[in-house]
Coordinates of C-alpha atoms and ligand atoms in Angstrom, one line a residue:
M225 CA 55.5 -20.4 17.2
P226 CA 55.8 -22.1 14.5
A227 CA 53.8 -22.7 10.5
V228 CA 54.5 -25.5 8.7
V229 CA 53.4 -26.8 5.5
L230 CA 52.1 -29.8 4.3
V231 CA 52.6 -30.5 1.1
G232 CA 52.1 -33.6 -1.6
A233 CA 55.5 -34.8 -2.6
Q234 CA 54.1 -36.7 -5.5
W235 CA 51.5 -36.1 -8.0
G236 CA 48.5 -35.3 -6.1
D237 CA 45.9 -38.0 -3.4
E238 CA 49.2 -38.7 -1.5
G239 CA 46.7 -38.5 1.7
K240 CA 47.3 -35.2 2.7
G241 CA 43.6 -35.0 4.1
K242 CA 44.0 -38.2 6.7
A243 CA 47.0 -35.9 7.9
T244 CA 45.6 -32.6 8.4
D245 CA 43.4 -34.0 10.0
L246 CA 45.5 -36.4 12.3
L247 CA 47.3 -32.2 12.8
G248 CA 44.2 -31.5 13.8
D249 CA 44.2 -31.6 17.8
K250 CA 48.1 -30.4 17.6
V251 CA 46.9 -26.9 15.4
D252 CA 45.4 -24.2 16.2
Y253 CA 45.2 -23.2 12.3
V254 CA 44.8 -24.8 9.2
V255 CA 45.5 -22.8 5.8
R256 CA 45.0 -23.4 2.6
Y257 CA 47.5 -22.1 0.0
Q258 CA 46.1 -23.2 -3.1
G259 CA 44.2 -24.7 -5.9
G260 CA 40.6 -24.4 -6.1
N261 CA 38.1 -27.2 -6.3
N262 CA 40.2 -29.3 -8.4
A263 CA 41.8 -30.9 -4.5
G264 CA 39.8 -33.5 -3.6
H265 CA 40.7 -34.3 -0.2
T266 CA 39.1 -38.0 1.8
V267 CA 39.1 -38.2 5.9
V268 CA 37.7 -41.5 7.1
I269 CA 36.9 -40.8 10.6
G270 CA 34.8 -43.3 13.0
D271 CA 32.2 -44.9 10.0
Q272 CA 32.3 -41.2 8.5
S273 CA 33.8 -40.5 5.5
Y274 CA 33.6 -36.9 4.6
A275 CA 35.2 -35.3 0.7
L276 CA 37.0 -31.6 1.0
H277 CA 37.1 -29.8 -1.7
L278 CA 37.9 -26.2 -1.3
L279 CA 38.4 -26.6 2.7
P280 CA 40.6 -26.5 4.6
S281 CA 41.2 -30.1 5.6
G282 CA 40.9 -29.3 8.8
V283 CA 37.6 -28.0 9.0
L284 CA 36.8 -31.9 10.6
S285 CA 38.2 -30.3 14.3
E286 CA 36.2 -28.7 16.2
K287 CA 39.1 -26.3 17.2
V288 CA 40.6 -25.5 14.4
V289 CA 40.7 -22.2 12.6
P290 CA 39.8 -23.0 9.0
I291 CA 41.5 -20.5 6.4
I292 CA 41.3 -20.6 2.5
G293 CA 44.0 -18.1 1.9
N294 CA 44.5 -15.4 -0.8
G295 CA 46.6 -18.6 -2.9
V296 CA 43.3 -19.7 -3.3
V297 CA 41.2 -19.3 -6.7
I298 CA 37.1 -20.1 -5.0
D299 CA 34.2 -21.0 -7.2
P300 CA 32.1 -19.2 -5.0
G301 CA 28.2 -21.7 -5.6
A302 CA 31.4 -24.8 -4.5
L303 CA 32.7 -22.8 -1.8
I304 CA 28.3 -22.6 -0.8
G305 CA 27.3 -26.1 -1.0
E306 CA 30.7 -28.0 0.8
I307 CA 30.1 -25.9 3.1
E308 CA 26.3 -26.8 3.4
G309 CA 27.2 -30.3 2.9
L310 CA 29.4 -30.8 5.2
Q311 CA 26.2 -28.1 8.0
A312 CA 24.1 -31.0 7.1
R313 CA 26.8 -33.8 8.9
G314 CA 26.5 -31.2 12.0
V315 CA 30.0 -30.5 10.7
S316 CA 30.1 -26.2 11.7
C317 CA 32.0 -23.8 9.7
E318 CA 31.5 -21.1 12.0
K319 CA 35.3 -20.6 12.2
L320 CA 36.0 -20.3 8.7
L321 CA 37.9 -17.0 7.4
I322 CA 38.0 -16.6 4.1
S323 CA 41.3 -14.4 1.8
A324 CA 40.1 -11.2 0.6
N325 CA 42.2 -11.4 -1.5
A326 CA 41.8 -14.2 -2.8
H327 CA 40.7 -14.9 -7.3
L328 CA 36.8 -15.9 -7.6
I329 CA 36.5 -19.1 -10.3
M330 CA 34.0 -17.1 -12.5
P331 CA 31.1 -18.9 -15.2
H332 CA 33.4 -18.5 -18.6
H333 CA 36.8 -20.1 -16.1
K334 CA 34.8 -23.7 -16.5
A335 CA 33.7 -23.1 -19.8
L336 CA 37.1 -22.1 -21.6
D337 CA 38.4 -24.2 -19.6
R338 CA 36.9 -27.4 -21.7
V339 CA 36.1 -26.2 -24.5
T340 CA 40.1 -25.1 -24.7
E341 CA 40.5 -29.4 -23.9
R342 CA 38.3 -30.8 -26.5
Y343 CA 40.6 -28.7 -29.0
L344 CA 44.1 -29.7 -27.4
G345 CA 42.5 -33.3 -29.0
K346 CA 45.3 -35.7 -28.1
A347 CA 47.1 -33.2 -26.3
R348 CA 45.5 -32.0 -23.2
I349 CA 45.6 -31.5 -20.2
G350 CA 43.0 -34.2 -19.0
T351 CA 42.1 -31.5 -15.8
T352 CA 39.1 -31.6 -13.6
G353 CA 36.9 -28.7 -15.7
R354 CA 36.6 -26.6 -12.7
G355 CA 37.6 -23.1 -14.4
I356 CA 40.8 -23.8 -12.7
G357 CA 44.1 -22.9 -15.0
P358 CA 42.2 -20.2 -16.6
A359 CA 40.9 -17.8 -13.0
Y360 CA 44.9 -18.1 -12.5
G361 CA 45.3 -17.0 -16.0
D362 CA 43.3 -14.1 -15.2
K363 CA 45.0 -13.2 -12.2
I364 CA 48.3 -12.8 -13.5
A365 CA 47.3 -11.4 -16.5
R366 CA 45.5 -8.8 -14.1
M367 CA 42.0 -9.5 -15.2
G368 CA 40.9 -11.9 -12.6
I369 CA 37.8 -11.1 -9.6
R370 CA 38.1 -11.0 -6.6
V371 CA 36.4 -12.2 -3.3
Q372 CA 36.2 -8.6 -2.3
D373 CA 34.9 -7.2 -5.0
L374 CA 31.7 -9.0 -4.5
F375 CA 30.6 -6.6 -1.4
D376 CA 30.8 -3.4 -3.8
P377 CA 28.3 -4.3 -6.8
G378 CA 29.3 -1.2 -8.7
I379 CA 32.9 -2.5 -9.1
L380 CA 31.7 -5.6 -10.1
Q381 CA 29.5 -5.2 -12.2
K382 CA 32.4 -3.2 -14.8
K383 CA 34.4 -6.4 -13.8
V384 CA 32.4 -9.2 -14.9
E385 CA 31.0 -6.7 -18.1
G386 CA 35.0 -6.5 -19.2
A387 CA 35.7 -9.8 -19.0
L388 CA 33.0 -10.9 -20.1
N389 CA 34.1 -8.5 -23.5
E390 CA 36.8 -10.3 -24.0
K391 CA 35.5 -13.7 -22.5
N392 CA 32.4 -13.9 -25.0
Q393 CA 34.3 -13.1 -28.2
V394 CA 36.7 -15.5 -26.8
L395 CA 33.9 -18.2 -26.5
T396 CA 31.9 -17.5 -29.6
K397 CA 33.9 -16.3 -32.4
V398 CA 37.0 -18.9 -31.5
Y399 CA 34.8 -21.5 -30.3
N400 CA 32.1 -21.5 -31.5
R401 CA 30.2 -21.1 -27.8
R402 CA 26.9 -18.9 -27.0
G403 CA 28.4 -16.3 -24.5
I404 CA 27.6 -15.9 -21.1
P405 CA 24.9 -13.1 -19.3
Q406 CA 26.5 -10.8 -17.8
E407 CA 23.2 -10.1 -15.6
Q408 CA 22.6 -13.0 -15.2
V409 CA 26.7 -13.5 -14.0
V410 CA 26.3 -10.6 -11.7
E411 CA 22.9 -11.5 -10.0
E412 CA 24.3 -15.0 -9.4
Y413 CA 27.6 -13.4 -7.8
L414 CA 25.3 -10.5 -6.0
A415 CA 23.3 -13.0 -4.3
Y416 CA 26.8 -15.1 -3.2
A417 CA 28.4 -12.0 -1.6
E418 CA 26.1 -11.6 0.8
R419 CA 26.4 -16.0 1.6
L420 CA 29.9 -15.8 2.3
R421 CA 30.0 -11.9 3.7
P422 CA 30.3 -13.5 7.1
Y423 CA 33.8 -15.0 6.0
V424 CA 35.8 -12.6 4.6
A425 CA 38.8 -11.2 6.4
D426 CA 42.3 -10.0 6.4
T427 CA 43.6 -13.7 6.6
S428 CA 47.7 -12.5 6.1
L429 CA 46.6 -10.4 9.5
V430 CA 45.1 -13.0 11.5
I431 CA 47.4 -16.0 10.1
N432 CA 50.7 -13.4 11.8
K433 CA 48.7 -12.0 14.7
A434 CA 48.2 -16.2 15.3
L435 CA 51.4 -16.8 14.6
D436 CA 53.0 -14.0 17.4
Q437 CA 50.2 -15.2 20.2
D438 CA 52.4 -18.5 19.1
K439 CA 49.9 -20.3 17.3
V440 CA 50.8 -23.8 16.1
V441 CA 49.6 -23.0 12.1
L442 CA 49.2 -25.8 9.3
L443 CA 50.4 -24.8 5.6
E444 CA 47.7 -26.8 3.6
G445 CA 49.3 -27.4 0.2
A446 CA 46.7 -28.4 -2.6
Q447 CA 47.4 -31.6 -5.5
G448 CA 51.2 -32.4 -5.6
T449 CA 54.9 -31.3 -5.6
L450 CA 55.0 -32.6 -10.3
L451 CA 52.0 -31.2 -10.6
D452 CA 53.4 -27.8 -9.4
V453 CA 53.2 -25.2 -12.5
D454 CA 56.8 -24.8 -11.9
H455 CA 58.2 -27.8 -10.4
G456 CA 55.8 -30.0 -12.6
T457 CA 55.6 -32.0 -15.7
Y458 CA 54.7 -28.8 -17.1
P459 CA 52.4 -28.9 -19.3
F460 CA 51.0 -31.4 -17.2
V461 CA 50.6 -29.4 -14.4
T462 CA 48.0 -27.3 -12.7
S463 CA 48.0 -23.8 -12.9
S464 CA 49.4 -22.9 -9.0
A465 CA 52.7 -23.5 -7.1
P466 CA 51.6 -26.6 -4.8
T467 CA 55.5 -26.5 -3.5
S468 CA 56.3 -25.0 -0.3
G469 CA 57.5 -21.8 -1.9
G470 CA 53.8 -21.6 -3.2
A471 CA 52.6 -21.6 1.2
C472 CA 54.3 -18.3 2.2
A473 CA 52.5 -16.6 -1.7
G474 CA 49.4 -18.2 -0.7
S475 CA 48.8 -17.5 2.1
G476 CA 50.8 -13.7 2.8
V477 CA 53.2 -15.8 5.9
G478 CA 57.4 -15.2 5.3
P479 CA 59.6 -17.7 4.7
T480 CA 61.9 -16.9 8.0
R481 CA 57.7 -18.6 9.8
I482 CA 58.6 -21.3 8.5
T483 CA 60.4 -24.4 11.0
K484 CA 58.8 -27.4 9.0
V485 CA 58.0 -29.1 5.8
I486 CA 56.2 -31.9 6.1
G487 CA 55.2 -34.6 2.8
I488 CA 53.0 -36.1 1.7
L489 CA 54.2 -39.0 0.1
K490 CA 52.3 -42.4 -1.1
A491 CA 54.3 -45.7 -0.5
Y492 CA 53.8 -47.0 -4.7
T493 CA 52.8 -43.7 -7.3
T494 CA 49.2 -42.8 -8.8
R495 CA 49.0 -39.9 -11.2
V496 CA 45.2 -38.3 -12.4
G497 CA 44.9 -36.6 -15.6
S498 CA 47.9 -36.6 -19.0
G499 CA 51.2 -36.3 -19.2
P500 CA 54.5 -38.3 -18.2
F501 CA 55.0 -41.0 -15.4
P502 CA 58.4 -43.2 -16.1
T503 CA 56.4 -46.4 -13.2
E504 CA 53.6 -46.8 -14.8
L505 CA 51.6 -50.0 -14.6
E506 CA 49.3 -49.9 -17.8
D507 CA 49.4 -54.0 -17.1
E508 CA 47.4 -56.0 -14.4
M509 CA 49.4 -55.2 -11.4
G510 CA 48.4 -51.8 -12.0
D511 CA 44.9 -52.5 -11.7
W512 CA 45.7 -54.8 -8.4
L513 CA 47.1 -51.5 -7.4
R514 CA 44.1 -49.5 -8.5
T515 CA 41.1 -51.3 -6.7
T516 CA 43.2 -52.8 -3.9
G517 CA 44.5 -49.3 -3.2
H518 CA 41.0 -47.6 -4.1
E519 CA 42.8 -45.0 -6.7
Y520 CA 39.5 -43.5 -8.1
G521 CA 39.5 -40.0 -8.4
V522 CA 37.0 -37.8 -5.8
T523 CA 36.6 -34.9 -7.4
T524 CA 35.9 -36.8 -10.7
G525 CA 35.6 -40.1 -10.1
R526 CA 37.9 -41.3 -12.6
N527 CA 40.3 -44.0 -12.5
R528 CA 43.6 -43.1 -11.6
R529 CA 47.1 -44.4 -13.2
C530 CA 48.4 -46.2 -11.0
G531 CA 52.7 -47.1 -10.5
W532 CA 55.3 -48.4 -8.4
F533 CA 57.7 -46.1 -6.2
D534 CA 59.6 -43.4 -8.2
A535 CA 62.5 -42.4 -5.5
V536 CA 64.0 -39.7 -7.9
I537 CA 60.8 -38.7 -7.4
G538 CA 60.7 -39.0 -3.6
R539 CA 64.1 -37.4 -4.1
Y540 CA 63.2 -34.1 -6.3
A541 CA 60.2 -33.3 -3.6
T542 CA 62.8 -33.7 -1.4
R543 CA 64.9 -31.4 -3.2
V544 CA 62.3 -28.1 -4.2
N545 CA 60.0 -28.3 -1.3
G546 CA 62.7 -28.0 2.0
V547 CA 61.0 -31.7 3.4
T548 CA 61.9 -31.8 6.8
D549 CA 60.0 -34.6 7.7
F550 CA 57.7 -37.4 5.7
F551 CA 54.4 -39.1 5.7
L552 CA 53.8 -42.2 4.3
T553 CA 50.6 -43.4 3.8
K554 CA 49.2 -46.8 2.0
L555 CA 51.8 -49.2 3.3
D556 CA 49.1 -51.6 3.7
V557 CA 48.3 -51.6 0.2
L558 CA 51.4 -53.6 -0.4
S559 CA 51.1 -55.8 2.3
G560 CA 50.4 -60.2 0.3
L561 CA 53.0 -58.8 -2.7
E562 CA 56.1 -61.1 -3.3
T563 CA 58.1 -58.8 -3.8
I564 CA 58.0 -54.5 -4.2
P565 CA 59.9 -53.3 -7.2
V566 CA 60.7 -49.7 -6.0
C567 CA 62.8 -46.9 -9.2
V568 CA 65.7 -46.3 -8.1
G569 CA 67.0 -44.3 -11.2
Y570 CA 66.1 -43.9 -15.3
E571 CA 67.7 -44.6 -18.0
I572 CA 67.5 -41.7 -20.2
D573 CA 68.1 -43.0 -24.4
G574 CA 71.5 -45.1 -22.9
V575 CA 72.5 -43.6 -19.9
R576 CA 71.9 -44.2 -16.3
V577 CA 70.4 -40.7 -14.8
D578 CA 70.1 -40.6 -10.7
E579 CA 68.0 -37.1 -11.1
I580 CA 65.3 -35.6 -12.1
P581 CA 66.7 -35.2 -15.8
M582 CA 66.6 -30.4 -16.9
T583 CA 64.4 -30.5 -19.9
Q584 CA 60.6 -32.5 -20.7
T585 CA 61.5 -33.9 -23.4
E586 CA 64.5 -36.0 -21.6
F587 CA 61.6 -37.5 -18.2
H588 CA 59.1 -38.3 -21.1
H589 CA 62.9 -41.2 -22.0
A590 CA 62.7 -41.7 -19.0
T591 CA 62.7 -45.4 -18.3
P592 CA 62.6 -46.8 -14.7
I593 CA 65.1 -48.8 -13.7
Y594 CA 63.6 -51.2 -10.4
E595 CA 65.4 -52.2 -7.4
E596 CA 63.3 -55.6 -5.8
F597 CA 62.5 -55.2 -2.1
P598 CA 60.9 -58.7 -0.4
G599 CA 57.2 -58.2 0.7
W600 CA 55.0 -59.3 3.2
Q601 CA 52.2 -60.8 3.7
Q602 CA 50.6 -60.3 6.4
D603 CA 47.6 -57.9 6.9
I604 CA 49.4 -54.5 9.3
T605 CA 45.6 -52.6 8.8
G606 CA 46.3 -53.7 12.7
A607 CA 49.8 -52.3 13.6
T608 CA 50.3 -49.4 16.1
T609 CA 54.2 -49.2 15.9
F610 CA 57.1 -50.2 13.7
E611 CA 58.1 -52.7 15.9
D612 CA 55.0 -54.1 15.2
L613 CA 55.5 -54.4 11.4
P614 CA 57.4 -57.7 9.4
A615 CA 60.7 -57.1 9.2
N616 CA 60.7 -56.6 5.0
A617 CA 58.0 -53.7 5.3
Q618 CA 60.7 -52.3 7.9
A619 CA 62.8 -52.5 5.7
Y620 CA 61.3 -51.6 2.9
V621 CA 59.8 -47.9 4.8
R622 CA 63.7 -47.7 5.8
A623 CA 65.2 -48.3 2.2
L624 CA 62.7 -45.6 0.7
E625 CA 63.8 -43.1 3.4
K626 CA 67.8 -43.8 2.6
M627 CA 66.6 -43.4 -1.4
V628 CA 64.9 -39.7 -1.0
G629 CA 67.0 -37.8 1.7
A630 CA 64.5 -37.2 4.9
P631 CA 63.8 -39.2 8.1
I632 CA 59.9 -41.1 7.4
S633 CA 58.1 -39.5 11.1
A634 CA 55.2 -41.8 10.5
I635 CA 53.6 -44.0 9.0
G636 CA 49.6 -44.6 7.8
V637 CA 48.4 -48.4 7.2
G638 CA 44.7 -48.0 6.9
P639 CA 42.5 -45.0 5.7
G640 CA 41.2 -44.7 9.6
R641 CA 42.8 -41.5 11.3
H642 CA 44.2 -43.6 13.8
Q643 CA 45.9 -46.3 11.3
T644 CA 48.4 -44.1 11.8
L645 CA 52.0 -45.4 13.3
S646 CA 54.4 -42.3 14.8
L647 CA 58.3 -42.8 14.7
R648 CA 58.6 -39.3 15.6
P649 CA 56.3 -36.6 16.1
L650 CA 55.2 -34.4 12.9
I651 CA 54.8 -31.3 15.0
Ligands
LIG850 P1 45.0 -36.1 -1.0 O1 43.9 -35.4 -2.3 O2 46.3 -35.5 -0.5 O3 44.0 -36.3 0.1 O4 44.6 -37.6 -1.2 P2 42.9 -38.6 -1.9 O5 42.1 -38.7 0.1 O6 42.7 -38.0 -2.7 O7 43.5 -39.7 -1.5 C1 43.8 -40.7 -0.4 C2 42.9 -41.6 0.0 O8 43.5 -43.1 0.7 C3 42.1 -41.3 0.3 O9 40.8 -42.4 0.1 C4 42.1 -41.8 1.8 O10 41.3 -42.0 3.0 C5 43.0 -43.1 2.1 N1 43.9 -42.2 2.7 C6 44.9 -42.3 3.4 N2 46.2 -42.7 4.1 C7 45.5 -44.5 4.5 C8 46.8 -44.9 4.5 O11 47.1 -44.6 4.9 N3 46.2 -47.0 4.0 C9 44.8 -46.8 3.5 N4 44.7 -47.9 2.3 N5 44.4 -45.6 2.2 C10 44.8 -44.1 3.0
LIG851 P1 44.7 -33.3 -4.6 O1 44.7 -32.0 -3.7 C1 45.4 -35.2 -8.2 C2 45.6 -32.9 -12.1 C3 44.4 -32.7 -13.2 C4 44.8 -32.6 -14.5 C5 46.0 -31.6 -13.9 C6 45.4 -30.4 -13.8 O2 43.2 -34.4 -4.3 O3 45.4 -34.1 -4.1 P2 43.3 -28.5 -13.5 O4 41.9 -29.2 -13.0 O5 44.1 -28.5 -12.0 O6 43.9 -27.5 -14.1 O7 44.7 -29.9 -13.5 O8 46.4 -31.4 -12.0 N1 44.8 -32.4 -10.4 C7 44.9 -33.3 -9.6 N2 45.8 -34.5 -9.9 N3 45.6 -34.5 -7.5 C8 44.3 -33.7 -7.5 O9 44.3 -32.7 -6.2 C9 45.3 -33.0 -9.0 N4 44.4 -31.0 -9.0 C10 44.0 -31.2 -10.1 O10 44.1 -34.6 -13.2 O11 46.3 -33.4 -14.8
LIG852 MG1 43.1 -35.9 -3.7

């Protein structure tokens, strides 16, 4: 049976958490395949709002087995804090499984993330400061420390020592910071080992067996297509592969088992951190989108940069992810506008282009070409079917669908679980 991938189609914060939660009653397993606690996924159930960072959004559905896959980087202290926070609110995490192959975020990763950003000055990426880049860097450099290392104190001791021998030199001699005491780190991480042991498993085996038994597995991406280290706006990206290809590597599932790729697409665009953003509005209109859409970071509390919908990016997301269905979120936020501009192409150095340009330099020069769509004045947060939407809202959705080149199968008209219009089944 199917493995279904859910992926952010823009720069993150598209509403992936809500979409995953909504699919909770149709799926048996939800697997996070990349990223770490740089993610912030808000799920609203009734009058309760949950902010998830490392735990898959499926954790809020009772029948779902939530899995943290091998492609995720785990800050164990943050994970335990999140589990305890949910337990205190009556949410059980006892079915949670964590890959033994996932890499750990260590104290030196967080220290290096902060200090390298400071050194970059104006050229900084605007990371979340959670140690994500340095942790993935060490993974690729084959210097990482994995979840399984927590259960062999001798190995843990050796690996921490090996890592800090180098990183403390960098911290003290390059960045003029204090070194991190080895013994303290080993002690801290051995204490985490005891807490995490019950959850640790060979998750690739578990997921593949589940698929053999016709279970439905949702592979949940964090961040978004344009933050992908290969396909995003490099270097202003995260250090993993949120795009659908990353779902296989980050979970241990072969591509032949994936039957659908659901792209989560916001009805306008937002971005947190630095980097190019052609449709950004640095005026009152941008402020209006931020206030109306509550566009403030779930993880860092930063203001999200806001702008109009960019169809070039939507089309690109369809292409690099092989999107089969889109979930268009936050359509309700656009209610009340006279007209709604949509970016249909770019002008780059006097030439019109319809695709993301090949080089980053060109992308930095891209100015949007807009087409105006008539707005609607009605509040649509109570709509339950597509036909309930005002004609102009329907036309806006249909126009976006045509431009991005894949069907819009669900539409969000509010943050609540049920404020969703279904056009065709997503799973
Ligand atoms: P994620 O990182 O992709 O999971 O998205 P975030 O949770 O960071 O940001 C999306 C925000 O939009 C959250 O506060 C959601 O509760 C909210 N949201 C999701 N879908 C809708 C929608 O259709 N309408 C409105 N008004 N809010 C939504
Ligand atoms: P969700 O899953 C939006 C951004 C950061 C920064 C860049 C690199 O909630 O959509 P990192 O800490 O990953 O090294 O930062 O990526 N970023 C996100 N932006 N939503 C996210 O996650 C993000 N996770 C990272 O702001 O620009
Ligand atoms: Mg988010």
